[in-house]
Structures are given as C-alpha cells and as structure tokens.
XYZ file of C-alpha atoms in Angstrom:
193
model
C 0.000 0.000 0.000
C 1.380 3.418 -0.971
C 0.060 6.867 0.007
C 1.038 10.292 -1.465
C -0.893 13.184 -0.105
C -4.515 12.199 -0.385
C -3.892 9.544 -3.036
C -3.619 5.930 -2.139
C -2.754 2.882 -4.267
C -2.627 -0.849 -3.575
C -0.755 -3.491 -5.552
C -0.056 -7.179 -5.146
C 3.351 -8.565 -6.087
C 4.040 -12.260 -6.505
C 7.560 -13.257 -5.552
C 8.874 -16.534 -6.841
C 11.618 -18.055 -4.726
C 14.097 -20.065 -6.730
C 15.400 -23.096 -4.832
C 19.110 -23.800 -4.475
C 20.476 -26.002 -7.236
C 20.118 -29.695 -6.370
C 23.862 -30.407 -6.565
C 24.682 -34.078 -7.004
C 28.275 -35.287 -7.517
C 27.115 -38.828 -8.301
C 27.815 -42.085 -6.466
C 31.164 -43.047 -4.947
C 33.106 -45.546 -7.031
C 36.018 -47.963 -6.844
C 38.526 -48.325 -9.654
C 41.622 -50.436 -10.126
C 44.992 -48.704 -10.044
C 45.851 -47.452 -13.528
C 42.233 -47.165 -14.713
C 39.732 -44.277 -14.846
C 36.304 -43.365 -13.532
C 33.691 -41.208 -15.247
C 32.286 -38.645 -12.808
C 28.637 -37.572 -13.230
C 27.490 -34.323 -11.583
C 24.023 -32.900 -12.073
C 21.693 -30.186 -10.806
C 22.923 -27.018 -12.493
C 24.220 -25.355 -15.599
C 27.817 -24.759 -14.519
C 30.253 -27.104 -12.744
C 33.651 -26.737 -11.117
C 35.572 -29.664 -9.580
C 38.213 -29.485 -6.839
C 40.902 -30.624 -6.560
C 41.715 -30.610 -10.235
C 44.340 -33.365 -9.894
C 43.903 -36.285 -12.293
C 40.768 -34.786 -13.957
C 40.377 -34.531 -17.726
C 38.494 -31.203 -17.414
C 37.498 -29.744 -14.031
C 34.875 -27.402 -15.556
C 32.385 -29.893 -16.991
C 29.741 -32.063 -15.349
C 31.302 -35.385 -16.333
C 35.110 -35.329 -16.300
C 37.219 -38.462 -16.379
C 39.154 -39.037 -13.153
C 42.377 -41.076 -13.255
C 43.755 -40.805 -9.713
C 46.714 -42.872 -8.526
C 45.291 -42.973 -4.979
C 41.877 -42.622 -3.347
C 40.614 -39.079 -3.939
C 37.689 -37.032 -2.688
C 36.329 -34.645 -5.330
C 34.051 -31.697 -4.530
C 31.869 -30.267 -7.273
C 30.468 -26.744 -7.084
C 27.189 -26.496 -8.978
C 25.671 -23.197 -10.129
C 22.260 -22.868 -11.792
C 22.157 -19.725 -13.937
C 18.484 -20.381 -14.759
C 17.371 -20.336 -11.119
C 19.064 -19.456 -7.873
C 22.654 -18.472 -8.728
C 23.991 -19.479 -5.299
C 26.733 -22.155 -5.624
C 26.102 -25.487 -3.902
C 28.680 -28.236 -3.281
C 28.531 -32.019 -3.221
C 31.256 -34.641 -2.761
C 32.178 -37.932 -4.399
C 34.971 -40.341 -3.476
C 36.899 -42.354 -6.049
C 38.515 -45.278 -4.222
C 41.637 -46.684 -5.899
C 42.202 -50.396 -5.353
C 45.888 -51.216 -5.795
C 46.985 -54.861 -5.807
C 50.585 -55.999 -5.474
C 50.930 -59.766 -5.863
C 53.813 -61.396 -4.051
C 54.659 -65.091 -4.508
C 57.346 -66.857 -2.550
C 59.780 -68.381 -2.978
C 60.586 -66.536 -6.194
C 63.206 -69.010 -7.469
C 63.960 -72.313 -5.782
C 65.067 -75.894 -6.316
C 63.607 -79.210 -5.175
C 64.583 -82.856 -5.443
C 62.317 -85.762 -6.345
C 59.636 -86.384 -3.729
C 60.265 -83.122 -1.866
C 57.094 -81.048 -1.290
C 57.334 -77.301 -1.914
C 55.185 -74.849 0.047
C 54.111 -71.922 -2.145
C 52.684 -68.701 -0.737
C 51.023 -65.696 -2.346
C 49.842 -62.490 -0.689
C 48.205 -59.227 -1.699
C 44.577 -60.030 -2.381
C 41.436 -61.927 -1.492
C 41.249 -64.454 -4.315
C 44.093 -66.596 -5.694
C 44.368 -68.655 -8.859
C 47.513 -70.701 -9.512
C 48.455 -72.153 -12.884
C 49.338 -74.591 -14.198
C 47.641 -76.991 -11.813
C 50.331 -79.653 -12.364
C 51.522 -80.996 -9.013
C 49.465 -78.585 -6.880
C 47.161 -79.752 -4.114
C 44.889 -76.726 -4.821
C 44.841 -73.880 -7.331
C 42.527 -71.495 -5.434
C 44.256 -70.990 -2.084
C 47.112 -68.637 -1.229
C 49.391 -71.420 0.041
C 49.252 -74.620 -2.031
C 51.783 -77.436 -1.782
C 53.548 -78.408 -5.009
C 54.998 -81.808 -5.889
C 57.012 -81.207 -9.040
C 58.548 -83.789 -11.354
C 60.208 -81.389 -13.805
C 61.305 -77.768 -14.026
C 58.220 -75.614 -13.571
C 57.077 -72.005 -13.439
C 53.931 -71.424 -11.388
C 51.919 -68.247 -11.931
C 49.442 -66.826 -9.450
C 46.725 -64.280 -10.179
C 45.886 -62.326 -7.027
C 42.622 -60.360 -7.120
C 40.423 -58.249 -4.854
C 36.689 -58.036 -4.262
C 36.562 -55.169 -6.773
C 38.089 -57.428 -9.456
C 41.467 -55.708 -9.525
C 44.386 -58.096 -9.994
C 48.111 -58.559 -10.299
C 50.255 -61.589 -11.107
C 53.458 -63.089 -9.744
C 55.463 -66.228 -10.454
C 57.580 -68.902 -8.801
C 60.321 -70.659 -10.815
C 61.130 -74.182 -9.582
C 64.201 -76.108 -10.708
C 63.782 -79.868 -10.347
C 66.611 -82.285 -9.534
C 65.865 -85.946 -10.212
C 67.927 -87.258 -7.273
C 66.962 -88.626 -3.898
C 67.265 -86.157 -1.030
C 70.596 -86.702 0.649
C 73.257 -84.840 2.487
C 76.837 -85.345 1.393
C 79.534 -84.521 3.914
C 83.044 -85.192 2.684
C 85.435 -86.697 5.208
C 88.424 -84.796 3.909
C 88.885 -81.310 2.475
C 91.672 -80.463 0.057
C 91.522 -76.796 -0.919
C 94.133 -77.161 -3.621
C 92.014 -76.120 -6.614
C 91.794 -79.566 -8.223
C 87.959 -79.581 -7.951
C 87.849 -82.472 -5.469
C 86.640 -81.598 -1.972
C 87.850 -78.018 -2.280
C-alpha cells in the first residue's frame, strides 16, 4: 500500500523463490589402479571440480578421473536459470591397488620333496598350471614337481582388480641326501675343495 498526499494505491506482487540447485556429484566408485572413472554431476548449468588433480576437465559435469590414490572430489554447482547461489557435493573415487607377491621366487627341489608356495596381496588366488598342486585357489598350495616348472598366481580383490606373480622351480631328479666329505683339500683340483 502506498500513500502520497490524499492519493492511495494498492498493488499485489508475486515473488517466486528459486530453490538452491540440487547439486549431485554422483555415487562413490572404486577403480583399479591405472584405470579411470567417469564422474557424473548434475543439478545445475555450470560445474567446477576441486581438486583438479587427475581430472580430464574440471569445468564440466562429467570429467574423467584417473587418480593414482583414493581421492575425494568436490563439485560446485551453479544454476544460472534459477538461484545463482553455488552449492557443493562430494564424491569419493577409491583406488584399489593390488601388489601380488609369490614366494619363494626361485627355488630348487629334489624328487619327492614337497614345496610350500605362498602368495599375498589379495582376497582371491588362482595358480596355474595346476600340475603338481594340491589346490589352485588358495594362497598357500603345496607343489609336488617332477620337472622344471614355473607357477603363476593371479591375485585379485573383491573389486576385481588383480596382479600376477610367479615362482620358478628347478627340479633335480635325485633322492634327497646330504653329502659330507670326510676330507677337504683346498688345492684347486675340484675335489673336496
């Protein structure tokens, strides 16, 4: 209501309140080391990601993230068609890094001697070839070899990330024995030196 002197006027104004942009950085994800994740932000017309490390373009809604470690990304969303106030949301890209270790790396056995193998670094294990192994799906199988052999193990995680390692076994076709000479002659002739 407005009044000037003896004149009076009434008016009704409708005010539309624009809501804040519904910023959404998308769901958290897990990637294997050395791979990428596609980020998916929504809720506005302009996007800015922080930190900018390992991002293909920090100023778009869907950059590709290739971090070498677990990273938390914050997106700032602005809606130029509604409320221009910036709103943030966060997404975490977990990086699953697997390092397969198999021991012993190189070893020798004689006929009939069992060899304990051991792998570490993951949740699931797959040994190959299966020749001479008491199991191919455990981290610590026992091998009975009858020839030179290289065993490979694939170590993987729940996320499906994997790495491989190997064990080289040299086989001697002799009975286990211990030879102790009764005389030493360190004279360089190759006998009991």
